[in-house]
Short mmCIF file of C-alpha atoms in Angstrom, two decimals:
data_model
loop_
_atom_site.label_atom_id
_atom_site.label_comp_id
_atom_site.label_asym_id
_atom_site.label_seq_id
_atom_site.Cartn_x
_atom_site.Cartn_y
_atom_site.Cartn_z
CA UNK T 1 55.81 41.69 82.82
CA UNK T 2 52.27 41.73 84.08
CA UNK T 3 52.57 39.24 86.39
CA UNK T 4 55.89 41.46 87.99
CA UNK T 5 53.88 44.73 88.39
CA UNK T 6 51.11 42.92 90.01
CA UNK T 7 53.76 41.52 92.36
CA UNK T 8 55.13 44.64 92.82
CA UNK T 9 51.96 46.33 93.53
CA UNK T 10 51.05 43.60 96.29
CA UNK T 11 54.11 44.15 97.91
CA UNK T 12 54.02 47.50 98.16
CA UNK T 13 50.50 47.22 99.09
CA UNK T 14 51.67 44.43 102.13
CA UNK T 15 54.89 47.37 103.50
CA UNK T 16 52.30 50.44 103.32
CA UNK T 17 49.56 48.31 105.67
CA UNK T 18 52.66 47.28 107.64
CA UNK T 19 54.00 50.39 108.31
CA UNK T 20 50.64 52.13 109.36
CA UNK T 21 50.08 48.94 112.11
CA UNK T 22 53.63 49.99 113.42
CA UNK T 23 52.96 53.67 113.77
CA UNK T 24 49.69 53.07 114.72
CA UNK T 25 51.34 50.68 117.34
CA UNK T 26 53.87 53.59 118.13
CA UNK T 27 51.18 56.30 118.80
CA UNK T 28 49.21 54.07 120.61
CA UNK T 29 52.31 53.23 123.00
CA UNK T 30 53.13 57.07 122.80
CA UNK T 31 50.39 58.05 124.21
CA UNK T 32 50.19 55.60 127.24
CA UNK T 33 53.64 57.13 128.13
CA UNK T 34 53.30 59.96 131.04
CA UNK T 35 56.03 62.21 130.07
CA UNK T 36 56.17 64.97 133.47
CA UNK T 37 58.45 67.71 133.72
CA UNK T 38 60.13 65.46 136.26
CA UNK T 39 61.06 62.70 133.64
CA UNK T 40 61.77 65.48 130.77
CA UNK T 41 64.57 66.49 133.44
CA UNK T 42 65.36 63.29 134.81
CA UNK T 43 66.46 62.10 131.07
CA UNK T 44 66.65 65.14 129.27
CA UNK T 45 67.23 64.51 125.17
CA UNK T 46 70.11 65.69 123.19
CA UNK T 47 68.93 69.22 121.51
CA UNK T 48 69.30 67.62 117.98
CA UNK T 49 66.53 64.55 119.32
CA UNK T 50 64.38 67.34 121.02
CA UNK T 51 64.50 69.31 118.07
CA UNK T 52 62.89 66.18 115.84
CA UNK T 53 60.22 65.23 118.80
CA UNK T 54 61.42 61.53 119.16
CA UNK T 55 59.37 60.47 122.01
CA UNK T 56 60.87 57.80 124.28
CA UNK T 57 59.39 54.71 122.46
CA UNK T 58 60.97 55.83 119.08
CA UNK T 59 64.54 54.07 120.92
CA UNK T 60 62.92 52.10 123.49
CA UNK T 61 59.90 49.72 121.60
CA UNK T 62 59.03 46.95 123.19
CA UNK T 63 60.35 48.37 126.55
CA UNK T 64 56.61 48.88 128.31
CA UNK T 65 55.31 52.32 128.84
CA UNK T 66 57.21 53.30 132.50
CA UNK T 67 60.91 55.36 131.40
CA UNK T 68 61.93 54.55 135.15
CA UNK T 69 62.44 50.63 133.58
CA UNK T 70 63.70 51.92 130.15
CA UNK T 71 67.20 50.14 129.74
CA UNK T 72 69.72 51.76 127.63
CA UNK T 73 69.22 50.94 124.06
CA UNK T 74 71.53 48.79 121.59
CA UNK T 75 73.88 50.52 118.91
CA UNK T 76 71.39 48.90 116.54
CA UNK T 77 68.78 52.14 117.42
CA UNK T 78 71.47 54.80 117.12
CA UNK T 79 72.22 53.31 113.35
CA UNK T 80 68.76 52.90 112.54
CA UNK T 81 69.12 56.48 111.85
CA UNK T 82 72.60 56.82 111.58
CA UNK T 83 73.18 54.84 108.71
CA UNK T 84 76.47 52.87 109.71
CA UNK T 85 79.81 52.94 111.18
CA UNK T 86 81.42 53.37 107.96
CA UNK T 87 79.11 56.02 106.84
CA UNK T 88 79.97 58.17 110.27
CA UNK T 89 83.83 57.38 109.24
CA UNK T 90 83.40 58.80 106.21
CA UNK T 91 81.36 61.66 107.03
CA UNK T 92 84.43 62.72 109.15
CA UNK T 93 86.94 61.39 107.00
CA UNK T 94 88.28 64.74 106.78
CA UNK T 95 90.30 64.02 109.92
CA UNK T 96 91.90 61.40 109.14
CA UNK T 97 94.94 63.84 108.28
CA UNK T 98 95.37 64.43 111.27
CA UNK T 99 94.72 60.80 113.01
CA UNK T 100 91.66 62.21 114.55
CA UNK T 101 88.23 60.67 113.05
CA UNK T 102 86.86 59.69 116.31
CA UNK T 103 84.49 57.25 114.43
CA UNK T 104 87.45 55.60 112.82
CA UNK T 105 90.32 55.83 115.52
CA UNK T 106 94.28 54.49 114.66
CA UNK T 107 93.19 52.48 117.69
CA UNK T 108 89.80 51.02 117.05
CA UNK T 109 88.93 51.68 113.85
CA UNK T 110 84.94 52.07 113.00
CA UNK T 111 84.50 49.71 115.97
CA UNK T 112 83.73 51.50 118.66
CA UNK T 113 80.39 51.20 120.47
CA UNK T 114 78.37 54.42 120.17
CA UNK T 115 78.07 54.61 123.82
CA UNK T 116 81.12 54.86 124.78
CA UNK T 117 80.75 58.64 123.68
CA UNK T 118 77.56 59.41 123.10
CA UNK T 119 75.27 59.45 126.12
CA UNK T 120 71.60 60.58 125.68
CA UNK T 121 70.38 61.41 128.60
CA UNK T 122 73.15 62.93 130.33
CA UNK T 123 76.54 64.25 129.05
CA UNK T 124 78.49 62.99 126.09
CA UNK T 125 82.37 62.40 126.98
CA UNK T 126 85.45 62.66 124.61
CA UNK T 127 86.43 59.29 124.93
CA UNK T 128 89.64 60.41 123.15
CA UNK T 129 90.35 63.58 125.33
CA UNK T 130 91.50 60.71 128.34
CA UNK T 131 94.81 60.46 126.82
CA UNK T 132 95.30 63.17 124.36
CA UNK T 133 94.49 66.17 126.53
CA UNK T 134 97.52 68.24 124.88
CA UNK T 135 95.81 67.86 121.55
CA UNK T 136 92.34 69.01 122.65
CA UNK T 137 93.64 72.50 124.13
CA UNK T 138 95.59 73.24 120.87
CA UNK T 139 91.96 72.64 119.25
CA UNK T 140 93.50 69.66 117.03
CA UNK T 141 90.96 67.31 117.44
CA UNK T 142 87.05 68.22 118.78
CA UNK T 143 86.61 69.65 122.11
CA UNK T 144 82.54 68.18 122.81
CA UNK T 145 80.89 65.15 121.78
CA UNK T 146 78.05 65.59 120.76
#
């Protein structure tokens, strides 16, 4: 039992020193990033993302320190802190009812990239609203992506 708490204790020990380096890493990155007024309008964040302070390199690590070369980030950032596909299913599973959960759709399922809604830096579209139009004026399904 010892010999599992020390264990435990080491690697514990091993994550906390790891995590600092990263956000030690992060800050250090953070603050070589010029963020003007011109870039904050240029790619403007979602309110909810502005509202936490994510600063470019929380979705673009490893991508240098100029947002003019920024390329647009995998799925694999978006569910790093939105859990999963399944987990955004069920969180609107409510609409399933009415054939509506846009994160689990009667024609793709939970398998639909996150961009091809969500945008960040410009507009969101309603991926759905292309072909059912009559069911997004009678306020079925949700007008805006977020």
């Amino acid at each position: 039992m010892k010999k599992v708490l020390i264990l435990i204790y080491f690697i514990s020990l091993i994550s906390l020193i790891y995590a600092n380096s990263q956000k030690e890493e992060s800050n250090a990155l953070s603050s070589s990033i010029k963020i003007t007024p011109e870039i904050k309008k240029k790619y403007p964040l979602k309110h909810s993302h502005n509202k936490l302070s994510l600063d470019c390199i929380f979705c673009h690590v490893g991508q240098g320190v100029n947002p003019e070369n920024f390329e647009a980030v995998d799925e694999d950032k978006c569910l790093f802190c939105h859990k999963s596909k399944i987990y955004l299913a069920k969180r609107l599973e409510f609409m399933d009812t009415l054939k509506a959960n846009p994160h689990n759709s009667v024609h793709d399922g939970p398998n639909l990239y996150c961009d091809e809604c969500h945008r960040e830096h410009k507009p969101s579209v309603n991926m759905c609203s292309e072909c059912h139009l009559k069911e997004i004026k009678n306020n079925i399904w949700m007008k805006d992506t977020p």
